[in-house]
PDB file of C-alpha atoms in Angstrom:
ATOM      1  CA  MET Y   1      -0.167  -0.126   0.104  1.00  0.00           C
ATOM      2  CA  ALA Y   2       0.978   3.139  -0.781  1.00  0.00           C
ATOM      3  CA  ALA Y   3       2.397   5.714   1.776  1.00  0.00           C
ATOM      4  CA  ALA Y   4      -0.070   8.226   1.133  1.00  0.00           C
ATOM      5  CA  PRO Y   5      -2.935   6.599   1.939  1.00  0.00           C
ATOM      6  CA  ARG Y   6      -1.308   4.816   5.055  1.00  0.00           C
ATOM      7  CA  ALA Y   7      -1.145   9.196   5.932  1.00  0.00           C
ATOM      8  CA  ARG Y   8      -4.357   9.683   5.071  1.00  0.00           C
ATOM      9  CA  VAL Y   9      -5.673   6.840   7.472  1.00  0.00           C
ATOM     10  CA  ALA Y  10      -3.547   7.811  10.226  1.00  0.00           C
ATOM     11  CA  ALA Y  11      -4.094  11.235  10.556  1.00  0.00           C
ATOM     12  CA  THR Y  12      -7.914  10.682  11.387  1.00  0.00           C
ATOM     13  CA  VAL Y  13      -9.713  10.513  14.295  1.00  0.00           C
ATOM     14  CA  GLN Y  14     -11.099   7.340  13.812  1.00  0.00           C
ATOM     15  CA  PHE Y  15      -7.231   6.110  13.787  1.00  0.00           C
ATOM     16  CA  TRP Y  16      -6.437   7.825  17.199  1.00  0.00           C
ATOM     17  CA  TRP Y  17      -9.964   7.079  19.153  1.00  0.00           C
ATOM     18  CA  ARG Y  18      -8.820   2.827  18.173  1.00  0.00           C
ATOM     19  CA  VAL Y  19      -5.341   3.996  18.933  1.00  0.00           C
ATOM     20  CA  ALA Y  20      -6.426   4.885  22.648  1.00  0.00           C
ATOM     21  CA  ILE Y  21      -8.713   2.329  23.375  1.00  0.00           C
ATOM     22  CA  VAL Y  22      -5.802  -0.223  22.524  1.00  0.00           C
ATOM     23  CA  VAL Y  23      -3.386   1.595  24.841  1.00  0.00           C
ATOM     24  CA  VAL Y  24      -6.074   2.521  27.724  1.00  0.00           C
ATOM     25  CA  CYS Y  25      -6.883  -1.278  27.574  1.00  0.00           C
ATOM     26  CA  VAL Y  26      -3.409  -2.637  27.585  1.00  0.00           C
ATOM     27  CA  LEU Y  27      -3.084   0.200  30.828  1.00  0.00           C
ATOM     28  CA  GLY Y  28      -5.856  -1.516  32.521  1.00  0.00           C
ATOM     29  CA  LEU Y  29      -4.816  -4.935  31.878  1.00  0.00           C
ATOM     30  CA  VAL Y  30      -1.540  -4.433  33.201  1.00  0.00           C
ATOM     31  CA  SER Y  31      -1.836  -1.927  36.158  1.00  0.00           C
ATOM     32  CA  GLY Y  32      -4.003  -4.824  38.014  1.00  0.00           C
ATOM     33  CA  ASN Y  33      -4.300  -8.497  39.018  1.00  0.00           C
ATOM     34  CA  HIS Y  34      -6.342  -9.303  36.171  1.00  0.00           C
ATOM     35  CA  ARG Y  35      -6.887 -13.375  36.294  1.00  0.00           C
ATOM     36  CA  LEU Y  36      -8.163 -14.916  32.770  1.00  0.00           C
ATOM     37  CA  ILE Y  37     -10.701 -16.434  34.420  1.00  0.00           C
ATOM     38  CA  PHE Y  38     -12.849 -13.709  35.075  1.00  0.00           C
ATOM     39  CA  PHE Y  39     -15.076 -12.255  31.961  1.00  0.00           C
ATOM     40  CA  THR Y  40     -13.854  -9.274  32.492  1.00  0.00           C
ATOM     41  CA  THR Y  41     -10.210  -9.906  31.681  1.00  0.00           C
ATOM     42  CA  GLN Y  42     -11.377 -12.033  28.658  1.00  0.00           C
ATOM     43  CA  SER Y  43     -13.701  -9.322  27.479  1.00  0.00           C
ATOM     44  CA  ASN Y  44     -11.017  -6.788  28.066  1.00  0.00           C
ATOM     45  CA  VAL Y  45      -7.980  -8.802  25.820  1.00  0.00           C
ATOM     46  CA  ILE Y  46     -10.774  -8.972  23.558  1.00  0.00           C
ATOM     47  CA  VAL Y  47     -11.343  -5.524  22.773  1.00  0.00           C
ATOM     48  CA  PHE Y  48      -7.501  -5.077  23.110  1.00  0.00           C
ATOM     49  CA  ALA Y  49      -6.953  -7.777  19.739  1.00  0.00           C
ATOM     50  CA  TYR Y  50      -9.423  -6.721  17.758  1.00  0.00           C
ATOM     51  CA  PHE Y  51      -9.056  -2.829  18.058  1.00  0.00           C
ATOM     52  CA  ALA Y  52      -5.075  -3.509  17.522  1.00  0.00           C
ATOM     53  CA  GLY Y  53      -6.214  -5.697  14.511  1.00  0.00           C
ATOM     54  CA  ALA Y  54      -8.408  -3.211  13.465  1.00  0.00           C
ATOM     55  CA  LEU Y  55      -5.867  -0.529  13.220  1.00  0.00           C
ATOM     56  CA  TYR Y  56      -3.107  -2.816  11.299  1.00  0.00           C
ATOM     57  CA  TRP Y  57      -6.722  -3.615   8.795  1.00  0.00           C
ATOM     58  CA  MET Y  58      -6.697   0.092   8.082  1.00  0.00           C
ATOM     59  CA  LEU Y  59      -3.765   0.776   7.811  1.00  0.00           C
ATOM     60  CA  ARG Y  60      -3.573  -1.894   5.354  1.00  0.00           C
ATOM     61  CA  ARG Y  61      -6.439  -1.263   3.157  1.00  0.00           C
ATOM     62  CA  GLY Y  62      -6.312   2.150   3.569  1.00  0.00           C
ATOM     63  CA  THR Y  63      -9.852   2.621   4.985  1.00  0.00           C
ATOM     64  CA  THR Y  64     -11.128   4.468   8.210  1.00  0.00           C
ATOM     65  CA  ASP Y  65     -13.575   1.540   8.704  1.00  0.00           C
ATOM     66  CA  ALA Y  66     -13.441  -1.215  10.974  1.00  0.00           C
ATOM     67  CA  PRO Y  67     -12.932  -5.049   9.866  1.00  0.00           C
ATOM     68  CA  ALA Y  68     -15.856  -7.715  10.751  1.00  0.00           C
ATOM     69  CA  PRO Y  69     -18.335  -5.383  11.558  1.00  0.00           C
ATOM     70  CA  ARG Y  70     -20.065  -8.509  13.098  1.00  0.00           C
ATOM     71  CA  LEU Y  71     -17.598  -9.467  15.365  1.00  0.00           C
ATOM     72  CA  ARG Y  72     -16.866  -5.619  16.052  1.00  0.00           C
ATOM     73  CA  GLY Y  73     -20.551  -5.689  17.431  1.00  0.00           C
ATOM     74  CA  ALA Y  74     -20.035  -8.820  19.095  1.00  0.00           C
ATOM     75  CA  VAL Y  75     -16.486  -7.084  20.868  1.00  0.00           C
ATOM     76  CA  THR Y  76     -19.094  -4.191  21.571  1.00  0.00           C
ATOM     77  CA  ALA Y  77     -21.855  -6.032  23.671  1.00  0.00           C
ATOM     78  CA  TRP Y  78     -19.494  -8.062  25.501  1.00  0.00           C
ATOM     79  CA  ILE Y  79     -17.421  -5.612  26.804  1.00  0.00           C
ATOM     80  CA  LEU Y  80     -20.312  -3.752  27.308  1.00  0.00           C
ATOM     81  CA  THR Y  81     -21.668  -6.645  29.359  1.00  0.00           C
ATOM     82  CA  THR Y  82     -18.847  -6.212  31.814  1.00  0.00           C
ATOM     83  CA  ALA Y  83     -19.896  -2.991  32.593  1.00  0.00           C
ATOM     84  CA  LEU Y  84     -23.216  -3.795  33.760  1.00  0.00           C
ATOM     85  CA  VAL Y  85     -22.272  -6.874  35.314  1.00  0.00           C
ATOM     86  CA  SER Y  86     -19.723  -4.959  37.039  1.00  0.00           C
ATOM     87  CA  HIS Y  87     -21.919  -1.928  38.124  1.00  0.00           C
ATOM     88  CA  VAL Y  88     -25.342  -3.551  38.637  1.00  0.00           C
ATOM     89  CA  LEU Y  89     -24.066  -7.353  40.287  1.00  0.00           C
ATOM     90  CA  LEU Y  90     -21.309  -6.781  41.844  1.00  0.00           C
ATOM     91  CA  ASN Y  91     -21.461  -3.379  43.023  1.00  0.00           C
ATOM     92  CA  TYR Y  92     -25.325  -3.125  43.372  1.00  0.00           C
ATOM     93  CA  GLY Y  93     -25.319   0.044  41.299  1.00  0.00           C
ATOM     94  CA  ALA Y  94     -22.885   2.138  43.879  1.00  0.00           C
ATOM     95  CA  SER Y  95     -20.929   4.462  42.541  1.00  0.00           C
ATOM     96  CA  PRO Y  96     -17.172   3.841  41.395  1.00  0.00           C
ATOM     97  CA  LEU Y  97     -15.402   7.083  42.021  1.00  0.00           C
ATOM     98  CA  PRO Y  98     -14.982   6.938  45.860  1.00  0.00           C
ATOM     99  CA  GLY Y  99     -12.804   4.194  45.635  1.00  0.00           C
ATOM    100  CA  LEU Y 100     -10.235   5.628  43.008  1.00  0.00           C
ATOM    101  CA  VAL Y 101      -9.092   7.872  45.680  1.00  0.00           C
ATOM    102  CA  VAL Y 102      -8.582   5.686  48.546  1.00  0.00           C
ATOM    103  CA  SER Y 103      -5.770   6.022  51.511  1.00  0.00           C
ATOM    104  CA  ASP Y 104      -4.130   3.354  50.109  1.00  0.00           C
ATOM    105  CA  PRO Y 105      -2.048   3.730  47.496  1.00  0.00           C
ATOM    106  CA  ALA Y 106      -2.107  -0.443  46.614  1.00  0.00           C
ATOM    107  CA  GLU Y 107      -5.757  -0.173  47.001  1.00  0.00           C
ATOM    108  CA  ALA Y 108      -6.352   2.936  44.522  1.00  0.00           C
ATOM    109  CA  LEU Y 109      -3.945   1.548  42.154  1.00  0.00           C
ATOM    110  CA  ALA Y 110      -6.119  -1.938  42.397  1.00  0.00           C
ATOM    111  CA  ASN Y 111      -9.454   0.191  41.887  1.00  0.00           C
ATOM    112  CA  ARG Y 112      -7.860   2.622  38.979  1.00  0.00           C
ATOM    113  CA  SER Y 113      -7.245  -0.985  37.418  1.00  0.00           C
ATOM    114  CA  LEU Y 114     -10.890  -2.185  37.585  1.00  0.00           C
ATOM    115  CA  PHE Y 115     -12.563   1.581  36.936  1.00  0.00           C
ATOM    116  CA  ILE Y 116     -10.508   1.400  33.347  1.00  0.00           C
ATOM    117  CA  LEU Y 117     -12.161  -2.544  32.757  1.00  0.00           C
ATOM    118  CA  HIS Y 118     -15.105  -1.722  33.597  1.00  0.00           C
ATOM    119  CA  TYR Y 119     -16.276   1.377  32.720  1.00  0.00           C
ATOM    120  CA  VAL Y 120     -13.572   3.379  30.555  1.00  0.00           C
ATOM    121  CA  VAL Y 121     -12.959   0.778  27.783  1.00  0.00           C
ATOM    122  CA  PRO Y 122     -16.557  -0.178  27.790  1.00  0.00           C
ATOM    123  CA  GLY Y 123     -17.012   3.708  27.102  1.00  0.00           C
ATOM    124  CA  MET Y 124     -14.170   4.070  24.841  1.00  0.00           C
ATOM    125  CA  VAL Y 125     -15.620   0.908  22.496  1.00  0.00           C
ATOM    126  CA  LEU Y 126     -19.604   2.334  22.653  1.00  0.00           C
ATOM    127  CA  VAL Y 127     -18.739   5.765  21.316  1.00  0.00           C
ATOM    128  CA  ASP Y 128     -16.211   3.983  18.457  1.00  0.00           C
ATOM    129  CA  TRP Y 129     -19.724   2.271  17.545  1.00  0.00           C
ATOM    130  CA  LEU Y 130     -22.092   5.146  17.785  1.00  0.00           C
ATOM    131  CA  ALA Y 131     -19.299   7.224  15.967  1.00  0.00           C
ATOM    132  CA  PHE Y 132     -18.217   5.389  13.743  1.00  0.00           C
ATOM    133  CA  GLY Y 133     -19.296   3.082  10.537  1.00  0.00           C
ATOM    134  CA  PRO Y 134     -19.765   0.924   8.474  1.00  0.00           C
ATOM    135  CA  ARG Y 135     -23.208   0.574   9.307  1.00  0.00           C
ATOM    136  CA  ARG Y 136     -26.582  -1.428   9.039  1.00  0.00           C
ATOM    137  CA  MET Y 137     -23.465  -4.538   8.434  1.00  0.00           C
ATOM    138  CA  VAL Y 138     -25.224  -6.480  11.254  1.00  0.00           C
ATOM    139  CA  ARG Y 139     -28.252  -8.602  11.105  1.00  0.00           C
ATOM    140  CA  TRP Y 140     -30.920  -8.717  14.638  1.00  0.00           C
ATOM    141  CA  ARG Y 141     -30.172 -12.133  13.960  1.00  0.00           C
ATOM    142  CA  ASP Y 142     -26.479 -12.112  14.417  1.00  0.00           C
ATOM    143  CA  GLY Y 143     -27.071 -11.428  18.215  1.00  0.00           C
ATOM    144  CA  LEU Y 144     -28.020 -14.378  19.180  1.00  0.00           C
ATOM    145  CA  LEU Y 145     -25.101 -15.664  18.103  1.00  0.00           C
ATOM    146  CA  TRP Y 146     -23.273 -13.338  20.333  1.00  0.00           C
ATOM    147  CA  LEU Y 147     -24.739 -15.040  23.362  1.00  0.00           C
ATOM    148  CA  VAL Y 148     -22.695 -18.319  22.473  1.00  0.00           C
ATOM    149  CA  TYR Y 149     -19.195 -17.049  23.794  1.00  0.00           C
ATOM    150  CA  PRO Y 150     -20.990 -15.625  26.952  1.00  0.00           C
ATOM    151  CA  LEU Y 151     -22.769 -18.996  27.628  1.00  0.00           C
ATOM    152  CA  VAL Y 152     -19.583 -20.927  26.597  1.00  0.00           C
ATOM    153  CA  TYR Y 153     -17.757 -19.506  29.091  1.00  0.00           C
ATOM    154  CA  GLY Y 154     -20.621 -19.900  31.996  1.00  0.00           C
ATOM    155  CA  ILE Y 155     -20.616 -23.771  30.900  1.00  0.00           C
ATOM    156  CA  ILE Y 156     -16.889 -23.937  31.335  1.00  0.00           C
ATOM    157  CA  THR Y 157     -16.244 -21.837  34.933  1.00  0.00           C
ATOM    158  CA  LEU Y 158     -19.209 -24.078  36.118  1.00  0.00           C
ATOM    159  CA  ALA Y 159     -17.330 -27.545  35.264  1.00  0.00           C
ATOM    160  CA  ARG Y 160     -14.062 -26.085  36.632  1.00  0.00           C
ATOM    161  CA  ALA Y 161     -15.910 -25.473  39.724  1.00  0.00           C
ATOM    162  CA  VAL Y 162     -16.693 -28.996  40.258  1.00  0.00           C
ATOM    163  CA  ALA Y 163     -13.588 -30.253  38.320  1.00  0.00           C
ATOM    164  CA  PHE Y 164     -11.820 -28.417  40.692  1.00  0.00           C
ATOM    165  CA  PRO Y 165     -12.915 -27.936  44.478  1.00  0.00           C
ATOM    166  CA  THR Y 166      -9.926 -25.821  45.432  1.00  0.00           C
ATOM    167  CA  ILE Y 167      -9.116 -23.879  42.787  1.00  0.00           C
ATOM    168  CA  ALA Y 168      -8.033 -20.450  43.487  1.00  0.00           C
ATOM    169  CA  ASP Y 169     -11.541 -18.040  42.538  1.00  0.00           C
ATOM    170  CA  ARG Y 170     -13.544 -21.006  42.223  1.00  0.00           C
ATOM    171  CA  PHE Y 171     -16.666 -18.814  41.281  1.00  0.00           C
ATOM    172  CA  PRO Y 172     -15.546 -15.637  39.825  1.00  0.00           C
ATOM    173  CA  TYR Y 173     -19.241 -14.339  40.319  1.00  0.00           C
ATOM    174  CA  PRO Y 174     -21.558 -14.246  42.810  1.00  0.00           C
ATOM    175  CA  PHE Y 175     -24.382 -16.093  40.454  1.00  0.00           C
ATOM    176  CA  LEU Y 176     -22.526 -19.088  39.858  1.00  0.00           C
ATOM    177  CA  ASN Y 177     -21.426 -20.494  43.165  1.00  0.00           C
ATOM    178  CA  ILE Y 178     -22.920 -23.977  42.874  1.00  0.00           C
ATOM    179  CA  ASP Y 179     -21.867 -24.212  46.748  1.00  0.00           C
ATOM    180  CA  TYR Y 180     -24.606 -21.446  47.677  1.00  0.00           C
ATOM    181  CA  LEU Y 181     -26.831 -21.678  45.181  1.00  0.00           C
ATOM    182  CA  GLY Y 182     -26.917 -25.189  44.132  1.00  0.00           C
ATOM    183  CA  ILE Y 183     -26.580 -26.352  40.560  1.00  0.00           C
ATOM    184  CA  GLY Y 184     -29.500 -25.648  39.186  1.00  0.00           C
ATOM    185  CA  GLY Y 185     -29.438 -21.918  40.966  1.00  0.00           C
ATOM    186  CA  ALA Y 186     -26.134 -21.479  39.164  1.00  0.00           C
ATOM    187  CA  LEU Y 187     -27.482 -22.384  36.323  1.00  0.00           C
ATOM    188  CA  LEU Y 188     -30.617 -20.285  36.328  1.00  0.00           C
ATOM    189  CA  GLY Y 189     -28.369 -17.185  37.394  1.00  0.00           C
ATOM    190  CA  LEU Y 190     -26.506 -17.676  33.979  1.00  0.00           C
ATOM    191  CA  LEU Y 191     -29.392 -18.263  31.542  1.00  0.00           C
ATOM    192  CA  GLN Y 192     -30.539 -14.458  33.524  1.00  0.00           C
ATOM    193  CA  VAL Y 193     -27.207 -12.785  32.683  1.00  0.00           C
ATOM    194  CA  VAL Y 194     -27.306 -14.501  29.152  1.00  0.00           C
ATOM    195  CA  ALA Y 195     -30.558 -13.156  28.742  1.00  0.00           C
ATOM    196  CA  ALA Y 196     -29.808  -9.832  29.622  1.00  0.00           C
ATOM    197  CA  ILE Y 197     -26.665 -10.471  27.280  1.00  0.00           C
ATOM    198  CA  ALA Y 198     -29.473 -11.194  24.505  1.00  0.00           C
ATOM    199  CA  VAL Y 199     -31.088  -7.063  25.374  1.00  0.00           C
ATOM    200  CA  VAL Y 200     -27.728  -5.439  25.172  1.00  0.00           C
ATOM    201  CA  ALA Y 201     -27.553  -7.381  21.723  1.00  0.00           C
ATOM    202  CA  ALA Y 202     -30.403  -6.231  20.203  1.00  0.00           C
ATOM    203  CA  ILE Y 203     -29.645  -2.405  22.188  1.00  0.00           C
ATOM    204  CA  VAL Y 204     -26.478  -2.569  20.299  1.00  0.00           C
ATOM    205  CA  ILE Y 205     -27.669  -3.400  17.124  1.00  0.00           C
ATOM    206  CA  GLY Y 206     -30.838  -0.709  17.646  1.00  0.00           C
ATOM    207  CA  LEU Y 207     -28.488   1.756  18.032  1.00  0.00           C
ATOM    208  CA  ASP Y 208     -26.662   0.947  14.718  1.00  0.00           C
ATOM    209  CA  ARG Y 209     -29.749   1.344  13.326  1.00  0.00           C
ATOM    210  CA  ALA Y 210     -30.956   4.607  14.912  1.00  0.00           C
ATOM    211  CA  VAL Y 211     -27.189   6.658  13.770  1.00  0.00           C
ATOM    212  CA  ALA Y 212     -27.728   5.372  10.379  1.00  0.00           C
ATOM    213  CA  ALA Y 213     -31.517   6.344   9.970  1.00  0.00           C
ATOM    214  CA  LEU Y 214     -30.108   9.672  11.709  1.00  0.00           C
ATOM    215  CA  ALA Y 215     -27.321   9.839   9.568  1.00  0.00           C
ATOM    216  CA  ASP Y 216     -29.821   9.609   6.253  1.00  0.00           C
ATOM    217  CA  ARG Y 217     -32.437  11.900   7.567  1.00  0.00           C
ATOM    218  CA  ARG Y 218     -29.292  14.451   7.875  1.00  0.00           C
ATOM    219  CA  HIS Y 219     -28.605  13.359   4.128  1.00  0.00           C
ATOM    220  CA  GLU Y 220     -31.597  14.056   2.935  1.00  0.00           C
ATOM    221  CA  ARG Y 221     -32.396  17.093   4.117  1.00  0.00           C
ATOM    222  CA  ARG Y 222     -29.264  18.133   2.338  1.00  0.00           C
ATOM    223  CA  ARG Y 223     -30.124  17.243  -0.849  1.00  0.00           C
ATOM    224  CA  THR Y 224     -34.052  18.398  -0.653  1.00  0.00           C
ATOM    225  CA  PRO Y 225     -34.029  21.721  -2.702  1.00  0.00           C
ATOM    226  CA  ARG Y 226     -35.085  24.795  -0.500  1.00  0.00           C
TER     227      ARG Y 226
END
């Protein structure tokens, strides 16, 4: 690819916003003790991998459009699920901001790392989804495919807890605690979370359609003579 098109892509807002996502994601992952068993860690690693790949794609193809729009939608839904589960199920809706300024430096660093992964990265990915194209590439039924990974994650986590009862972080999330809920209760909790993710997926797709429709109306108004 010629240097000029590559330079044009590297000068765009889309490119540098996605660079910022990658940098912030890395900052959140390396500034805390985040084990891979947690959905938070996995979803942020996926965000890092997707957007790092997107930057290469953009430079390689000379385009500001992100690659694999359906995968991009899935990544957006999964990282928003991370924010939702953290804020609603783990923090019970409490503000995370006081934890950022606690007196213990180690605790403050851990809280800031989690804040980045639970709030900042999801927010930046959502902005990317709303602000940049391509549009209307994701179908409603694609949202059902996005549920496979969270469902498999939950099943593997439950199987791990049964097979290794003394393993560290046996129950990464309280709704998977089979000792307290029983296997039936844990499966019900998992299905409830997957149902919530289905709603998130529908919202993600709906936002894409809404932003596209708004852009169409603006374009039509510009073309209509006054």
